[in-house]
Coordinates of C-alpha atoms in Angstrom, one line a residue:
M1 CA 34.2 -40.9 -28.8
S2 CA 32.8 -41.3 -32.4
M3 CA 29.7 -40.0 -33.9
N4 CA 29.0 -44.0 -35.2
Y5 CA 29.5 -45.0 -31.2
D6 CA 26.8 -42.6 -30.2
Q7 CA 24.3 -44.1 -32.5
L8 CA 25.2 -47.3 -31.3
L9 CA 24.5 -46.3 -27.8
I10 CA 21.2 -44.5 -29.4
E11 CA 20.1 -47.9 -30.8
W12 CA 21.3 -49.8 -27.9
A13 CA 19.6 -47.6 -25.5
H14 CA 16.2 -47.8 -27.4
T15 CA 16.1 -51.8 -27.2
Y16 CA 15.0 -51.4 -23.4
H17 CA 11.3 -50.0 -23.0
G18 CA 12.0 -48.5 -19.8
Y19 CA 8.0 -47.1 -19.6
E20 CA 6.6 -50.6 -19.9
R21 CA 9.4 -52.3 -18.0
L22 CA 9.9 -50.4 -15.2
A23 CA 7.2 -47.3 -15.2
G24 CA 4.1 -45.8 -16.8
G25 CA 5.9 -42.6 -18.6
P26 CA 8.5 -40.2 -18.2
G27 CA 7.7 -38.7 -14.9
E28 CA 7.5 -41.7 -13.1
L29 CA 10.7 -43.3 -14.9
Y30 CA 12.5 -39.8 -13.5
E31 CA 11.3 -40.1 -10.0
L32 CA 12.0 -43.9 -9.9
L33 CA 15.6 -43.5 -11.2
A34 CA 16.1 -40.3 -8.7
P35 CA 18.4 -42.2 -6.1
L36 CA 20.6 -43.5 -8.8
R37 CA 21.1 -39.9 -10.1
H38 CA 21.7 -38.6 -6.5
E39 CA 24.4 -41.4 -6.0
F40 CA 26.2 -40.4 -9.6
N41 CA 26.1 -36.8 -8.9
Q42 CA 27.3 -37.2 -5.0
H43 CA 30.5 -39.4 -5.8
G44 CA 30.7 -39.7 -9.8
M45 CA 30.1 -43.3 -10.2
V46 CA 27.1 -45.6 -10.8
P47 CA 26.1 -47.3 -7.3
D48 CA 27.1 -51.0 -6.9
W49 CA 23.5 -51.9 -5.9
A50 CA 21.6 -50.7 -9.0
G51 CA 20.5 -54.0 -10.9
I52 CA 20.6 -54.4 -14.8
D53 CA 16.6 -53.1 -15.3
L54 CA 17.3 -50.0 -13.3
L55 CA 20.7 -49.2 -15.4
R56 CA 19.2 -50.2 -18.6
G57 CA 15.9 -47.9 -17.7
W58 CA 18.5 -45.1 -16.9
A59 CA 19.9 -45.3 -20.4
F60 CA 16.3 -45.7 -21.8
Y61 CA 15.9 -42.2 -19.7
L62 CA 18.5 -40.4 -21.0
V63 CA 18.3 -41.4 -24.8
R64 CA 14.6 -40.2 -24.4
A65 CA 15.3 -37.0 -22.9
H66 CA 18.4 -36.5 -25.7
R67 CA 15.5 -37.1 -28.4
H68 CA 13.0 -34.6 -26.8
S69 CA 15.7 -32.0 -26.2
G70 CA 16.2 -31.9 -29.8
G71 CA 19.0 -34.1 -29.9
Y72 CA 21.5 -30.9 -30.8
E73 CA 24.5 -32.1 -29.0
P74 CA 25.8 -35.7 -29.8
F75 CA 24.0 -38.2 -27.1
T76 CA 27.2 -38.5 -24.9
V77 CA 28.1 -35.0 -25.0
E78 CA 24.8 -34.1 -23.4
Y79 CA 24.6 -37.4 -21.2
P80 CA 28.1 -38.6 -20.7
E81 CA 27.1 -40.4 -17.8
V82 CA 25.7 -43.0 -20.3
F83 CA 29.5 -44.3 -20.4
A84 CA 29.4 -45.0 -16.9
I85 CA 26.0 -46.9 -17.1
A86 CA 27.2 -49.1 -20.2
D87 CA 30.0 -49.8 -18.3
A88 CA 28.6 -50.6 -15.1
I89 CA 25.9 -53.0 -17.0
D90 CA 28.8 -54.6 -19.0
K91 CA 30.4 -55.4 -15.8
H92 CA 27.1 -56.4 -13.7
S93 CA 27.3 -60.0 -12.5
A94 CA 23.9 -60.7 -13.9
V95 CA 24.3 -59.1 -17.5
T96 CA 23.2 -61.3 -20.3
D97 CA 24.3 -60.9 -24.1
A98 CA 20.9 -59.0 -24.7
D99 CA 21.6 -56.3 -22.0
R100 CA 25.1 -55.8 -23.3
P101 CA 26.0 -52.3 -24.3
P102 CA 27.9 -52.0 -27.8
A103 CA 31.4 -52.7 -27.8
T104 CA 33.8 -49.8 -27.5
T105 CA 36.6 -49.4 -30.3
W106 CA 39.3 -50.1 -27.4
Q107 CA 37.2 -52.9 -26.4
L108 CA 37.5 -54.7 -29.8
I109 CA 41.0 -53.7 -29.7
E110 CA 41.6 -55.6 -26.7
T111 CA 40.1 -58.5 -27.7
S112 CA 41.6 -59.1 -30.7
D113 CA 45.1 -58.6 -29.0
V114 CA 44.2 -61.1 -26.5
L115 CA 43.1 -63.5 -29.2
R116 CA 46.2 -63.0 -31.5
N117 CA 48.0 -63.5 -28.5
D118 CA 46.6 -67.1 -27.0
S119 CA 49.3 -69.5 -27.4
S120 CA 46.3 -72.2 -27.6
L121 CA 45.2 -70.6 -30.9
S122 CA 48.4 -70.1 -32.5
R123 CA 49.9 -73.8 -32.0
V124 CA 47.9 -76.8 -33.1

């Protein structure tokens, strides 16, 4: 993924303030997210029982941890699980447009291909 997409994910993750919405600070948020991290570390997948707020809080926690670690590595290199988190949010039945992560280049290409191939759009 490009550095530009990293920046888009960083900006998106910062739009949800996990300390205010879920926990009082980094330590409390870390503990709250422990079951999610455990499931992900055990099975390599975001648990399907996780709601939007927990997932947004997890992405927020990771972006804050990235910043406080110095941000020397690209965000998605240091925390590759953010891809799975963003995908789980994007596919969640309760997702709103405000929650949705930025589209990847591949999603944009797929969307334009669908629109280009939609026969109802090409025939008037």
